Structures are given as C-alpha cells and as structure tokens.
C-alpha cells in the first residue's frame, strides 16, 4: 500500500535580468520628456522629487517625449537578460508569468503579447495584473507550479511603461491635483525578470524560494491608486468603459491617481502584515540577513525601516536594500530590478536569508517572499 | 539495500531444488546482487545521484517500457485454449499496462526533458537484449515461462520502484508528479504480483512449466540489470 507523502519540489531562482530603457534621466531631464514646464508644475515637481528621493530613472521616451519601445519589448529584453544569465534560451521555458499595471493593448493579455515577441515553444501563460504587488503574484504562481512538479522551468517578468500616460497631453485641461502629481513625478519605466527552476543552478549560487505570501485588504479599504474611474467609488457611469472615451478623457479618468492621504495608513498596514509574518514564524528575525523592500518614495522607506527595526533591532542599512533613487519606481518591475542589482553586485552570501516586501497602494495589497541563498550543488560523486 | 525474499506457499511444484517460489527467491537474490553493482543505483543509494542520472534512467527505461504491453499481448495470442486462464491473464495485464509509458514520458517532461527527443531515443544494449528475448519467448507456443519474466519485472515494480522514487525525491527534491511512473508501480505491480502468485500456485503449473519459469526469470533478471548498467550505450 502506497502512502503518498504528497511531496513537492523546491523552487530556485537561477537567473536574473533587467532592462531599463534609454539613458538614465536625471531630475532636470524629466520635463523635456513628460512636459509640465510651467512654473506651477515645476514647483510641484521639485517638491515631490525632494520628497521621493529619486535622482535618476529611465523612460521609454525620446527627448521629445515620443515613445521608443512598447512595454512588451521591455519585458522581452529583461527576460532575455535573465536567460543569458542562466545560460538558457526561450525554448527551455515551460511557463511565462508576466506582471504589469498596464499592457500596451487592452486585449489580449500582456503575457500573450510577451510570449509572441519572445518566441520559444509552447508554454503556459499567466498575466498578473494589478499594481506593484503583481510582480510577486506572478512569482508566486511560478513557484507554485515548479513546486508541484508541473514545470521544470518558469520565467517571471515584471514590466512597466507608465511614462506614456504621464506626459503633458494627458494633463492638458484636466484637473490634476496632488493625487496625480505625486505619481507623475515618481513613476518610470523598466522591467525585471527571474528564472525559476526545480533544481539549483548547477555551477553558481541560487536563491531558494522558501515561501511567497500575498494578502489583500480591499475588503476594508477604498480604492487608493487608480486609473479609468471617476473618483474612488466604483459604479456604473463612473468607469471609462461606461461613458464615451472622449468624455472619460475630459473627465481625467485616464490620469493615474493616488489618494495620498491614505498612504500613511498603507505603510502602517504593511508593517502590520510584516509583524504577522514574524508572529506566525515565517520570518525569524534572528535569521534574516537582508530586506529588499519596494516603496514608492523615501518617505516610506523611513517608515518601513523604522517599523521593521522595532522587530529586528539588528537591522541596519547594510541589510536594507533598495535602488529606488537610481532606478526609479517601476511598479511591478521594481522588486525584480532591485533583486537583480543586489544579486549581481554580490550582496548575498550562501546561507543568508532575504525578505522581499512589496506594498501596493491600489487597494491595499501586500506581497512578501522569503529567499535563502544556496551554494551550487556539490558535484563530487557525480557521474563522469 | 534489503533483500526481500518470498515465502513459498504450500501446494507448489516441488523438486529437489525446492518449491517454485524457493527457486524464484534464489533468482531474486541474484538479481539483488546484480542491482547492488549497478552504478546509477549505487549513486542513488549513497546520495550522489544527479538530476541527469534520473533523466537518463527514465530515458533508457522508456525505450523498453513501450515494448512491455506488446510482448505480453503477443504472449497472450500464443496461449492455446488449453491455457485459457493464462491467455486471459495476459490480455488483462497487457491492457492494464499499455498506457504506462505515457506516465514515464510525463515524468521525463516534468523534469525538463524533451518529449520529442525521448520518443526519438533508441534502446540501450541491455534493453535490446531484454526486449529481443521477451519477443522471442512470447512467440513460442504456450510461453508459460514468461511468468518468470513477470515475477522479475513486476517484482521490481512492486518492491523496488517506489523505493527508488522516494530516494530520488529525497536526494533531488522532486515532486510526486516527477516520479509518478516509479511511484505508481508499487501499487499497480503489487496487485499484479498478487495475481501472479495465484497463478504460480495453481494446478496449471507442472514441474516442466516450473523449470521454464525459473529459467526465464534468471535470463530476465540478468538482462534487466544489464539494461540498468548499460545506460545510453
């Protein structure tokens, strides 16, 4: 009689890639791409840039503000970089999980477009939509399928090209308060990708995925970050699909907005979710070596850092990693772009643990992942 | 590795060399001794086996496993009406197993192998010998001796395959769905060996048949081990 133990495989991150379009744009180069060079907008921009701490970012826009690439192209370039890092090609991929806030087209799904451009063979697709946390939602799906043994190799990419909708033409004749300025001078473009496999990298260290957790608190929070709706109350007649496109545009529905008054609440809720992970034992604060946290601005870095430090007194800036200041806030791509840079610059040592943390303001979602650095498998005794 | 011997029920053909089950148990012991010298099983045992070893093992097994149902079917067609029970058993068995290779193929794909390459593969030297022998034997009129082949092959499935599956999982961190073929055979072949024991203890098996069964078991045991030794050759 077989007693099935229900064994699962283990998922490892074995390849890392990113793509940031064009040359880095410093704070003085923003206006030529996104517009908004009137004195009032200029003043607001300076204030927001001072607060968010971003010094440099990338746009898939030329110096006149015209798009240079599609979002799907950014995704494919990040994926190819991850494949090169792992030494595989698209034909080895059995599943592709893509995350983005907004693809290039309304239909079909983003993953279909990325797969079409990427090539390779037949594969399972997942388009995770949402905002920042959708990157880890895609990773979660990939890791789950690898653990089940359904796929030996899955590619995950988070990709954003928000700059197109941040340009001046979207804001002409539109009531644009802090709810839109905050995002306009914060978001930028980029893509980050990882390769997930059921075996560690044969000759280099890998990141074992210990767990991924996601939670939404939308049941008790109003919409915070949005586009395509009028106000924060969803209802017939208040989404862009219910009214004429021209009417929706005139009503400012195509502008990305964020209710900045609840962002402190978001930070607190994120800390609370982290506390819960500590309380149920998924995070052992005495064995947590690195934190890679996504946050939209440095204001929240300090809130998050202080919150984590309450539970991890030993947490210092050495353990804390973010590349927001130089790579910008790229939404669902951010966590992968940060992880790639931390990984490739040698921050992690075998045996160390890493917590990925991604709060999402959309309607209060939070995603976390716990990773352990593993050395390449001992080749001794292997067949000759 | 433990040696699993079979106790002989009463009422079996018995010669100076012992009952049929005692003689088959001796063949099994010899098989175990051979298996203990198979390189991939040694690596499995000592925990140095690699994912490539497992992939190669599946690749090699598949090329012979696809022949399993055909040789049993061929044997079925060569049992005359006097051997109706054996014919019926062989038909049932062939039907039960004819899709098993698909499970193996799914395992192979689940660990990153290419289905097209797997299906384009050829038998290794041991598999050629084993498969050739089985088809040759199945072509004979009333090939009763093949019950000895069943004893070995089903015995490996029932007694060893799940252990191998578990050990591959342990060493390589594999999911159930990546070792399904080996896991499944413990259950399926345990049922088959039960049915086989019933036939071996029945009045259908006389002394001459018992000799044939033991001889066939010896050959198949040796060739099966050879198949595992000669990976990719």
Coordinates of C-alpha atoms in Angstrom, one line a residue:
Chain A
X1 CA 0.0 0.0 0.0
X2 CA 1.5 3.3 -1.1
X3 CA 1.1 6.1 1.4
X4 CA 1.7 9.1 -0.7
X5 CA 3.6 11.8 1.1
X6 CA 2.4 14.4 -1.3
X7 CA 5.9 15.6 -1.8
X8 CA 6.6 18.8 -3.7
X9 CA 9.7 20.0 -5.4
X10 CA 11.7 23.1 -4.4
X11 CA 11.8 26.3 -6.4
X12 CA 15.0 28.2 -7.0
X13 CA 15.7 31.5 -8.7
X14 CA 18.6 30.7 -11.0
X15 CA 18.7 33.6 -13.5
X16 CA 18.3 37.4 -13.1
X17 CA 17.8 40.1 -15.7
X18 CA 16.6 43.6 -16.0
X19 CA 16.1 46.2 -18.7
X20 CA 15.9 49.9 -18.2
X21 CA 15.2 51.7 -21.5
X22 CA 17.4 54.5 -22.7
X23 CA 19.9 56.6 -20.8
X24 CA 19.2 57.4 -17.2
X25 CA 17.2 60.7 -16.9
X26 CA 18.2 63.0 -14.0
X27 CA 15.7 65.4 -12.4
X28 CA 16.5 68.1 -14.9
X29 CA 15.7 65.9 -17.8
X30 CA 12.2 65.0 -16.8
X31 CA 10.4 68.0 -18.2
X32 CA 11.6 67.5 -21.7
X33 CA 10.1 64.0 -21.7
X34 CA 7.0 64.4 -19.7
X35 CA 6.3 68.1 -20.2
X36 CA 4.8 70.3 -17.4
X37 CA 7.4 73.1 -17.5
X38 CA 5.1 75.8 -16.4
X39 CA 6.2 77.5 -13.2
X40 CA 3.4 75.9 -11.0
X41 CA 4.0 72.4 -12.2
X42 CA 7.8 73.0 -12.0
X43 CA 7.4 73.9 -8.3
X44 CA 5.2 70.9 -7.5
X45 CA 7.7 68.6 -9.3
X46 CA 10.6 69.9 -7.3
X47 CA 8.8 69.4 -4.1
X48 CA 7.7 65.9 -5.0
X49 CA 11.2 64.9 -6.2
X50 CA 12.7 66.2 -3.0
X51 CA 10.3 64.0 -1.0
X52 CA 10.6 60.9 -3.0
X53 CA 14.4 61.0 -3.3
X54 CA 14.5 59.6 -6.8
X55 CA 17.6 61.1 -8.5
X56 CA 17.6 59.1 -11.7
X57 CA 15.1 57.0 -13.7
X58 CA 14.5 55.6 -17.2
X59 CA 11.8 56.4 -19.7
X60 CA 11.0 54.6 -23.0
X61 CA 10.5 58.1 -24.4
X62 CA 12.9 60.1 -26.5
X63 CA 14.0 63.6 -25.6
X64 CA 10.8 64.9 -27.2
X65 CA 8.6 62.7 -25.2
X66 CA 7.8 60.3 -28.0
X67 CA 7.6 56.5 -27.1
X68 CA 10.6 54.5 -28.2
X69 CA 9.5 51.0 -27.2
X70 CA 6.5 49.0 -26.1
X71 CA 6.0 47.6 -22.7
X72 CA 6.2 44.1 -24.1
X73 CA 9.6 44.9 -25.6
X74 CA 10.9 46.0 -22.2
X75 CA 9.6 42.7 -20.8
X76 CA 11.3 40.6 -23.5
X77 CA 14.6 42.4 -23.1
X78 CA 14.6 41.7 -19.3
X79 CA 13.7 38.1 -19.9
X80 CA 16.5 37.7 -22.4
X81 CA 18.9 39.2 -19.9
X82 CA 17.7 36.6 -17.3
X83 CA 18.0 33.8 -19.8
X84 CA 21.6 34.9 -20.7
X85 CA 22.4 35.0 -17.0
X86 CA 21.2 31.4 -16.7
X87 CA 22.6 30.2 -20.0
X88 CA 19.2 29.1 -21.4
X89 CA 17.0 30.3 -24.2
X90 CA 13.3 30.8 -24.7
X91 CA 12.8 27.2 -25.9
X92 CA 13.6 26.0 -22.4
X93 CA 10.8 27.9 -20.8
X94 CA 7.6 25.9 -20.0
X95 CA 5.7 28.8 -18.4
X96 CA 5.8 32.5 -18.5
X97 CA 4.3 34.6 -15.8
X98 CA 4.1 38.3 -16.6
X99 CA 3.1 41.2 -14.3
X100 CA 2.3 44.7 -15.4
X101 CA 0.0 47.5 -14.3
X102 CA -1.0 48.3 -17.9
X103 CA 0.0 46.4 -21.0
X104 CA 0.3 48.1 -24.4
X105 CA -3.1 46.9 -25.5
X106 CA -6.4 46.3 -23.9
X107 CA -6.8 42.8 -25.3
X108 CA -5.2 40.2 -25.4
X109 CA -3.4 39.6 -22.1
X110 CA 0.1 41.0 -21.6
X111 CA 1.7 37.6 -21.3
X112 CA 0.3 36.6 -24.8
X113 CA 2.0 39.6 -26.3
X114 CA 5.3 39.0 -24.5
X115 CA 5.3 35.3 -25.5
X116 CA 4.6 36.3 -29.1
X117 CA 7.6 38.6 -29.2
X118 CA 9.8 36.3 -27.1
X119 CA 9.3 33.1 -29.1
X120 CA 10.4 29.8 -27.7
X121 CA 8.0 26.9 -27.7
X122 CA 4.5 26.2 -26.4
X123 CA 4.2 27.4 -22.8
X124 CA 1.7 28.1 -20.1
X125 CA 1.0 31.8 -19.6
X126 CA -0.2 34.0 -16.7
X127 CA -0.9 37.7 -16.9
X128 CA -0.9 39.0 -13.4
X129 CA -2.5 42.5 -13.4
X130 CA -2.7 44.9 -10.5
X131 CA 0.0 47.3 -9.5
X132 CA 3.3 46.8 -7.6
X133 CA 2.4 43.5 -5.9
X134 CA 1.5 41.8 -9.1
X135 CA 5.2 41.1 -9.6
X136 CA 5.3 38.8 -6.6
X137 CA 1.8 37.4 -7.6
X138 CA 3.4 36.3 -10.9
X139 CA 6.4 34.9 -8.9
X140 CA 4.0 33.1 -6.6
X141 CA 2.3 31.3 -9.4
X142 CA 5.6 30.4 -11.0
X143 CA 7.0 29.0 -7.7
X144 CA 3.8 27.0 -7.1
X145 CA 3.8 25.3 -10.5
X146 CA 7.5 24.5 -10.1
X147 CA 6.9 23.1 -6.6
X148 CA 4.0 20.9 -7.9
X149 CA 6.4 19.5 -10.4
X150 CA 4.3 20.7 -13.3
X151 CA 7.0 22.8 -14.8
X152 CA 10.8 22.4 -14.5
X153 CA 11.5 26.0 -15.6
X154 CA 9.4 29.1 -15.5
X155 CA 10.2 32.7 -16.4
X156 CA 8.8 35.6 -14.5
X157 CA 8.9 39.2 -15.5
X158 CA 7.5 42.4 -14.1
X159 CA 7.4 45.2 -16.7
X160 CA 6.1 48.8 -16.7
X161 CA 5.9 51.5 -19.2
X162 CA 3.9 54.1 -17.4
X163 CA 5.6 57.2 -18.9
X164 CA 3.3 57.3 -21.9
X165 CA 0.4 58.2 -19.6
X166 CA 2.4 60.7 -17.6
X167 CA 3.0 63.0 -20.5
X168 CA 1.6 66.5 -20.7
X169 CA -1.1 65.7 -23.2
X170 CA -2.9 63.6 -20.6
X171 CA -2.9 66.6 -18.3
X172 CA -4.0 69.3 -20.6
X173 CA -7.2 70.8 -19.4
X174 CA -7.5 68.2 -16.7
X175 CA -8.0 68.9 -13.0
X176 CA -4.7 67.5 -11.7
X177 CA -4.2 67.8 -8.0
X178 CA -1.6 66.2 -5.8
X179 CA -3.4 62.9 -6.4
X180 CA -1.9 62.8 -9.9
X181 CA 1.3 64.9 -9.5
X182 CA 2.6 62.5 -6.8
X183 CA 2.6 59.6 -9.3
X184 CA 3.6 61.7 -12.3
X185 CA 6.9 62.6 -10.9
X186 CA 7.5 59.3 -9.3
X187 CA 6.8 56.5 -11.8
X188 CA 9.1 55.5 -14.6
X189 CA 9.8 52.6 -16.9
X190 CA 11.7 49.3 -16.7
X191 CA 11.4 45.5 -16.5
X192 CA 13.0 42.9 -14.3
X193 CA 12.9 39.1 -14.7
X194 CA 13.9 35.9 -12.9
X195 CA 14.2 32.3 -14.0
X196 CA 12.5 29.8 -11.6
X197 CA 13.7 26.2 -11.6
X198 CA 13.1 22.9 -9.6
X199 CA 16.9 22.5 -9.3
X200 CA 19.5 25.0 -8.2
X201 CA 21.9 26.5 -10.7
X202 CA 24.5 23.7 -11.5
X203 CA 27.6 25.9 -11.0
X204 CA 26.6 29.2 -9.4
X205 CA 24.7 30.1 -6.2
X206 CA 20.9 30.3 -6.4
X207 CA 18.1 31.8 -4.4
X208 CA 15.8 29.1 -2.9
X209 CA 12.2 30.4 -2.6
X210 CA 11.1 29.4 0.9
X211 CA 7.7 30.9 0.6
X212 CA 5.6 33.7 -1.1
X213 CA 2.7 35.3 0.7
X214 CA 0.1 37.8 -0.6
X215 CA -2.8 39.4 1.1
X216 CA -5.4 42.0 0.0
X217 CA -7.2 44.2 2.5
X218 CA -9.5 45.6 -0.1
X219 CA -12.4 44.5 2.0
X220 CA -11.7 47.3 4.4
X221 CA -10.1 49.9 2.2
X222 CA -11.3 52.2 -0.5
X223 CA -9.5 52.5 -3.8
X224 CA -6.2 54.3 -3.4
X225 CA -4.3 54.2 -6.7
X226 CA -6.4 54.1 -9.9
X227 CA -7.0 55.0 -13.5
X228 CA -10.1 54.6 -15.6
X229 CA -12.5 55.6 -12.9
X230 CA -14.1 58.8 -11.8
X231 CA -13.5 59.2 -8.1
X232 CA -13.0 56.3 -5.8
X233 CA -16.5 54.9 -5.7
X234 CA -16.9 52.2 -8.4
X235 CA -20.3 52.4 -10.0
X236 CA -22.0 52.3 -13.4
X237 CA -21.3 55.6 -15.2
X238 CA -18.1 56.1 -13.3
X239 CA -15.7 54.0 -15.3
X240 CA -14.2 54.8 -18.6
X241 CA -16.0 51.9 -20.2
X242 CA -19.4 53.2 -19.3
X243 CA -19.0 56.6 -20.9
X244 CA -17.6 57.8 -24.2
X245 CA -13.8 57.7 -24.5
X246 CA -13.7 61.5 -25.1
X247 CA -15.9 62.1 -22.0
X248 CA -13.7 59.8 -20.0
X249 CA -10.6 61.7 -21.1
X250 CA -12.1 65.1 -20.5
X251 CA -13.1 63.9 -17.0
X252 CA -9.5 63.0 -16.3
X253 CA -10.2 59.3 -16.0
X254 CA -7.1 58.3 -17.9
X255 CA -4.8 60.0 -15.4
X256 CA -3.2 57.8 -12.9
X257 CA -4.2 59.0 -9.5
X258 CA -3.4 58.1 -5.9
X259 CA -5.2 59.1 -2.8
X260 CA -2.1 60.4 -1.0
X261 CA -4.0 61.0 2.3
X262 CA -4.1 57.3 3.0
X263 CA -0.5 56.4 2.3
X264 CA 0.5 56.6 5.9
X265 CA -2.3 54.1 6.6
X266 CA -0.8 51.9 3.8
X267 CA 2.6 52.0 5.4
X268 CA 1.1 51.0 8.8
X269 CA -0.9 48.2 7.3
X270 CA 2.3 46.9 5.6
X271 CA 4.2 46.9 8.9
X272 CA 1.3 45.0 10.5
X273 CA 1.4 42.4 7.8
X274 CA 5.1 42.0 8.4
X275 CA 4.5 41.7 12.1
X276 CA 2.1 38.9 11.4
X277 CA 4.7 37.0 9.4
X278 CA 7.0 37.3 12.4
X279 CA 4.3 36.2 14.7
X280 CA 3.4 33.0 12.8
X281 CA 7.1 32.2 12.4
X282 CA 7.5 32.6 8.7
X283 CA 10.1 35.3 9.4
X284 CA 12.7 34.6 12.0
X285 CA 14.1 38.0 12.8
X286 CA 17.2 36.4 14.2
X287 CA 18.0 34.8 10.9
X288 CA 17.0 37.5 8.5
X289 CA 20.0 38.8 6.7
X290 CA 18.6 41.1 4.0
X291 CA 15.5 43.0 3.3
X292 CA 14.7 44.2 -0.2
X293 CA 11.7 46.4 0.1
X294 CA 9.7 48.2 -2.6
X295 CA 8.4 51.6 -1.7
X296 CA 7.3 54.5 -3.8
X297 CA 9.2 57.2 -2.0
X298 CA 11.9 57.6 0.5
X299 CA 9.3 58.9 3.0
X300 CA 8.0 55.4 3.2
X301 CA 11.5 54.0 3.3
X302 CA 11.9 55.6 6.7
X303 CA 8.5 54.5 7.9
X304 CA 9.1 50.9 6.8
X305 CA 12.7 50.8 8.1
X306 CA 11.6 52.0 11.5
X307 CA 8.7 49.6 11.6
X308 CA 10.9 46.6 10.7
X309 CA 13.6 47.8 13.2
X310 CA 11.1 47.5 16.0
X311 CA 11.2 43.8 15.4
X312 CA 14.7 43.5 14.1
X313 CA 16.8 45.7 16.3
X314 CA 19.9 44.5 14.4
X315 CA 18.5 45.7 11.1
X316 CA 20.9 48.3 9.8
X317 CA 21.3 50.0 6.5
X318 CA 23.7 47.2 5.4
X319 CA 20.9 44.7 5.4
X320 CA 18.4 47.0 3.8
X321 CA 18.4 47.3 0.0
X322 CA 16.6 49.5 -2.5
X323 CA 17.7 51.1 -5.7
X324 CA 14.7 53.4 -5.9
X325 CA 16.9 56.5 -6.0
X326 CA 18.8 55.4 -9.2
X327 CA 16.3 53.1 -11.0
X328 CA 13.1 54.9 -10.1
X329 CA 9.8 53.4 -9.1
X330 CA 8.9 50.9 -11.8
X331 CA 5.8 49.4 -10.1
X332 CA 5.6 45.6 -10.5
X333 CA 9.1 45.5 -12.0
X334 CA 10.7 47.3 -9.1
X335 CA 11.2 44.3 -6.8
X336 CA 12.9 42.3 -9.6
X337 CA 15.1 45.2 -10.7
X338 CA 16.2 45.7 -7.1
X339 CA 16.8 41.9 -6.6
X340 CA 18.8 41.7 -9.8
X341 CA 21.1 44.6 -8.8
X342 CA 21.5 43.3 -5.2
X343 CA 22.3 39.8 -6.6
X344 CA 24.7 40.9 -9.3
X345 CA 26.6 43.2 -7.1
X346 CA 27.4 40.4 -4.7
X347 CA 25.4 41.5 -1.6
X348 CA 24.3 38.0 -0.8
X349 CA 26.3 35.0 0.6
X350 CA 25.3 31.4 0.7
X351 CA 23.2 30.6 3.8
X352 CA 21.9 34.1 4.1
X353 CA 18.2 34.8 4.0
X354 CA 16.3 37.6 2.2
X355 CA 12.9 39.1 2.6
X356 CA 11.2 40.7 -0.4
X357 CA 8.5 43.1 0.6
X358 CA 6.1 44.8 -1.8
X359 CA 3.2 47.0 -0.6
X360 CA 0.7 48.0 -3.2
X361 CA -1.5 51.1 -2.8
X362 CA -4.0 50.1 -5.5
X363 CA -6.5 48.9 -2.9
X364 CA -4.2 47.8 -0.1
X365 CA -2.3 44.6 -1.2
X366 CA 0.9 43.3 0.3
X367 CA 3.2 40.7 -1.0
X368 CA 6.3 39.1 0.6
X369 CA 8.7 36.4 -0.3
X370 CA 11.4 34.7 1.7
X371 CA 14.6 33.5 0.0
X372 CA 17.7 31.6 1.1
X373 CA 21.0 31.8 -0.8
X374 CA 22.1 28.3 -1.6
X375 CA 25.6 27.3 -2.9
X376 CA 25.8 25.3 -6.1
X377 CA 25.2 21.6 -5.6
X378 CA 28.3 19.6 -4.6
X379 CA 29.5 18.0 -7.8
X380 CA 31.5 15.3 -6.0
X381 CA 30.3 11.8 -6.8
X382 CA 28.6 13.0 -9.9
X383 CA 28.8 10.7 -13.0
X384 CA 31.7 11.2 -15.2
Chain B
X1 CA 19.6 -2.5 0.3
X2 CA 17.4 -5.1 1.7
X3 CA 16.7 -8.4 0.1
X4 CA 13.0 -9.2 0.0
X5 CA 12.5 -12.9 -0.3
X6 CA 9.3 -14.7 -0.9
X7 CA 7.9 -17.3 1.3
X8 CA 6.7 -20.4 -0.6
X9 CA 3.1 -21.3 -0.1
X10 CA 2.3 -25.0 0.1
X11 CA 0.9 -26.9 -2.8
X12 CA 3.5 -25.8 -5.3
X13 CA 5.6 -27.9 -7.6
X14 CA 8.4 -29.1 -5.6
X15 CA 11.6 -30.7 -6.8
X16 CA 15.0 -31.5 -5.2
X17 CA 15.8 -27.9 -5.8
X18 CA 12.8 -26.8 -3.7
X19 CA 9.4 -25.3 -4.4
X20 CA 9.0 -22.9 -7.4
X21 CA 8.8 -20.0 -5.0
X22 CA 12.0 -21.0 -3.3
X23 CA 13.8 -21.3 -6.6
X24 CA 12.4 -17.9 -7.7
X25 CA 13.5 -16.4 -4.4
X26 CA 17.0 -17.5 -5.2
X27 CA 16.8 -15.8 -8.6
X28 CA 15.7 -12.7 -6.8
X29 CA 18.6 -12.8 -4.5
X30 CA 20.9 -13.0 -7.5
X31 CA 19.1 -10.0 -9.1
X32 CA 19.6 -8.0 -5.9
X33 CA 23.3 -8.8 -6.0
X34 CA 23.5 -7.5 -9.6
X35 CA 21.5 -4.4 -8.8
X36 CA 23.9 -3.6 -5.9
X37 CA 26.6 -3.2 -8.6
X38 CA 24.6 -1.0 -11.0
X39 CA 26.4 2.4 -10.9
X40 CA 23.3 4.6 -11.0
X41 CA 21.7 2.6 -8.2
X42 CA 24.9 2.9 -6.2
X43 CA 24.8 6.6 -6.6
X44 CA 21.1 6.7 -5.7
X45 CA 21.9 4.7 -2.5
X46 CA 24.8 6.9 -1.4
X47 CA 23.0 10.1 -2.3
X48 CA 25.3 11.4 -5.1
X49 CA 22.8 10.7 -7.8
X50 CA 22.1 13.8 -10.1
X51 CA 19.1 15.0 -11.9
X52 CA 20.9 14.0 -15.1
X53 CA 21.1 10.4 -13.7
X54 CA 17.4 10.4 -13.2
X55 CA 16.7 11.8 -16.6
X56 CA 19.0 9.2 -18.2
X57 CA 17.4 6.4 -16.3
X58 CA 13.9 7.5 -17.4
X59 CA 15.1 7.9 -21.0
X60 CA 16.6 4.4 -21.0
X61 CA 13.7 2.7 -19.3
X62 CA 11.2 4.3 -21.7
X63 CA 12.7 2.7 -24.8
X64 CA 12.0 -0.7 -23.3
X65 CA 8.8 0.1 -21.3
X66 CA 7.0 0.9 -24.6
X67 CA 7.5 -2.8 -25.6
X68 CA 6.0 -4.2 -22.3
X69 CA 2.4 -4.3 -23.4
X70 CA 3.3 -5.6 -26.9
X71 CA 5.2 -8.6 -25.7
X72 CA 2.5 -9.5 -23.2
X73 CA -0.1 -9.2 -26.0
X74 CA 2.0 -11.4 -28.2
X75 CA 2.3 -14.0 -25.5
X76 CA -1.5 -13.8 -25.0
X77 CA -2.0 -14.6 -28.6
X78 CA 0.2 -17.7 -28.4
X79 CA -1.7 -19.4 -25.5
X80 CA -4.0 -22.1 -26.9
X81 CA -7.4 -22.8 -25.5
X82 CA -6.0 -25.3 -23.1
X83 CA -4.2 -22.3 -21.4
X84 CA -7.2 -20.1 -21.5
X85 CA -6.6 -18.8 -17.9
X86 CA -3.1 -17.7 -18.8
X87 CA -4.3 -16.1 -22.0
X88 CA -7.0 -14.2 -20.1
X89 CA -4.5 -13.0 -17.5
X90 CA -2.0 -11.9 -20.2
X91 CA -4.7 -10.0 -22.1
X92 CA -5.8 -8.2 -18.8
X93 CA -2.3 -7.4 -17.9
X94 CA -1.4 -6.0 -21.3
X95 CA -4.5 -3.8 -21.3
X96 CA -3.6 -2.5 -17.8
X97 CA -0.1 -1.6 -18.7
X98 CA -0.4 -0.3 -22.3
X99 CA -0.6 3.3 -21.2
X100 CA 2.2 3.2 -18.5
X101 CA 4.9 4.5 -20.8
X102 CA 2.8 7.8 -21.0
X103 CA 3.3 8.3 -17.3
X104 CA 7.0 7.8 -17.7
X105 CA 7.0 10.3 -20.5
X106 CA 5.2 12.9 -18.4
X107 CA 7.7 12.5 -15.6
X108 CA 10.5 13.0 -18.1
X109 CA 9.0 16.2 -19.5
X110 CA 8.3 17.4 -15.9
X111 CA 12.0 17.4 -15.1
X112 CA 12.8 19.4 -18.2
X113 CA 13.3 16.6 -20.8
X114 CA 12.1 16.9 -24.4
X115 CA 9.3 14.6 -25.4
X116 CA 10.5 14.7 -29.0
X117 CA 14.0 13.6 -28.0
X118 CA 12.7 10.9 -25.7
X119 CA 10.4 9.4 -28.4
X120 CA 13.3 9.5 -30.9
X121 CA 15.5 7.6 -28.5
X122 CA 16.8 4.1 -29.0
X123 CA 17.2 1.1 -26.7
X124 CA 20.4 0.6 -24.9
X125 CA 22.3 -2.7 -25.3
X126 CA 20.6 -4.2 -22.3
X127 CA 17.2 -3.1 -23.4
X128 CA 17.8 -4.6 -26.8
X129 CA 18.7 -7.9 -25.3
X130 CA 15.8 -7.9 -22.9
X131 CA 13.2 -6.8 -25.4
X132 CA 14.6 -9.2 -28.1
X133 CA 14.4 -12.1 -25.6
X134 CA 10.9 -11.3 -24.5
X135 CA 9.5 -11.0 -28.0
X136 CA 11.3 -14.2 -29.0
X137 CA 9.9 -16.0 -26.0
X138 CA 6.4 -14.7 -26.5
X139 CA 6.5 -16.1 -30.0
X140 CA 6.7 -19.7 -28.7
X141 CA 3.6 -21.8 -28.3
X142 CA 2.2 -21.5 -24.8
X143 CA 5.1 -19.4 -23.4
X144 CA 4.4 -20.3 -19.8
X145 CA 8.0 -19.5 -18.8
X146 CA 7.1 -15.8 -19.2
X147 CA 5.5 -16.0 -15.8
X148 CA 9.1 -16.0 -14.6
X149 CA 9.7 -12.7 -16.5
X150 CA 6.6 -11.3 -14.9
X151 CA 7.9 -12.3 -11.5
X152 CA 11.1 -10.3 -12.0
X153 CA 9.6 -7.3 -13.8
X154 CA 6.5 -6.9 -11.6
X155 CA 8.6 -7.7 -8.6
X156 CA 11.0 -4.8 -9.4
X157 CA 8.0 -2.6 -9.7
X158 CA 6.3 -3.7 -6.5
X159 CA 9.4 -4.0 -4.3
X160 CA 11.9 -1.6 -5.7
X161 CA 10.5 1.2 -7.9
X162 CA 8.8 3.1 -5.1
X163 CA 11.9 3.0 -3.0
X164 CA 13.9 4.4 -5.9
X165 CA 11.2 7.1 -6.4
X166 CA 11.4 8.1 -2.8
X167 CA 15.1 8.1 -2.8
X168 CA 15.3 10.3 -6.0
X169 CA 12.8 12.6 -4.3
X170 CA 14.9 12.7 -1.2
X171 CA 18.2 13.4 -2.9
X172 CA 17.0 15.7 -5.7
X173 CA 13.9 17.3 -4.1
X174 CA 11.5 16.1 -6.7
X175 CA 7.7 16.5 -6.6
X176 CA 5.4 13.5 -6.8
X177 CA 4.4 14.4 -10.3
X178 CA 8.0 14.0 -11.4
X179 CA 8.4 10.4 -10.1
X180 CA 4.9 9.2 -10.9
X181 CA 5.9 6.2 -13.0
X182 CA 8.1 4.7 -10.3
X183 CA 5.7 5.5 -7.5
X184 CA 2.7 4.1 -9.3
X185 CA 4.3 0.8 -9.9
X186 CA 4.5 -0.1 -6.3
X187 CA 0.7 -0.1 -6.2
X188 CA 0.0 -1.5 -9.6
X189 CA 2.6 -4.2 -9.6
X190 CA 1.7 -5.3 -6.1
X191 CA -1.7 -6.1 -7.5
X192 CA -0.1 -7.9 -10.4
X193 CA 2.2 -9.9 -8.3
X194 CA -0.8 -11.0 -6.2
X195 CA -2.5 -12.3 -9.3
X196 CA 0.8 -13.8 -10.4
X197 CA 1.2 -15.7 -7.2
X198 CA -2.3 -17.1 -7.6
X199 CA -1.3 -18.5 -11.0
X200 CA 2.0 -19.8 -9.8
X201 CA 0.4 -21.8 -7.1
X202 CA -2.4 -23.1 -9.3
X203 CA -2.5 -26.6 -10.9
X204 CA -1.7 -25.0 -14.2
X205 CA 2.0 -25.1 -13.3
X206 CA 3.6 -28.6 -13.5
X207 CA 7.2 -29.4 -13.0
X208 CA 8.2 -28.7 -16.6
X209 CA 6.5 -25.4 -16.5
X210 CA 8.2 -24.5 -13.2
X211 CA 11.6 -25.2 -14.8
X212 CA 10.8 -22.9 -17.7
X213 CA 9.6 -20.2 -15.4
X214 CA 12.7 -20.3 -13.3
X215 CA 15.0 -20.3 -16.4
X216 CA 13.1 -17.3 -17.9
X217 CA 13.3 -15.5 -14.6
X218 CA 17.1 -16.0 -14.5
X219 CA 17.5 -14.6 -18.0
X220 CA 15.2 -11.6 -17.5
X221 CA 16.8 -10.8 -14.1
X222 CA 20.3 -10.7 -15.7
X223 CA 19.1 -8.7 -18.8
X224 CA 17.1 -6.2 -16.7
X225 CA 20.2 -5.5 -14.6
X226 CA 22.2 -5.2 -17.8
X227 CA 19.7 -2.6 -19.1
X228 CA 20.3 -0.5 -15.9
X229 CA 24.1 -1.0 -16.2
X230 CA 24.2 0.0 -19.9
X231 CA 22.6 3.4 -19.7
X232 CA 23.0 5.2 -23.1
X233 CA 25.2 2.5 -24.5

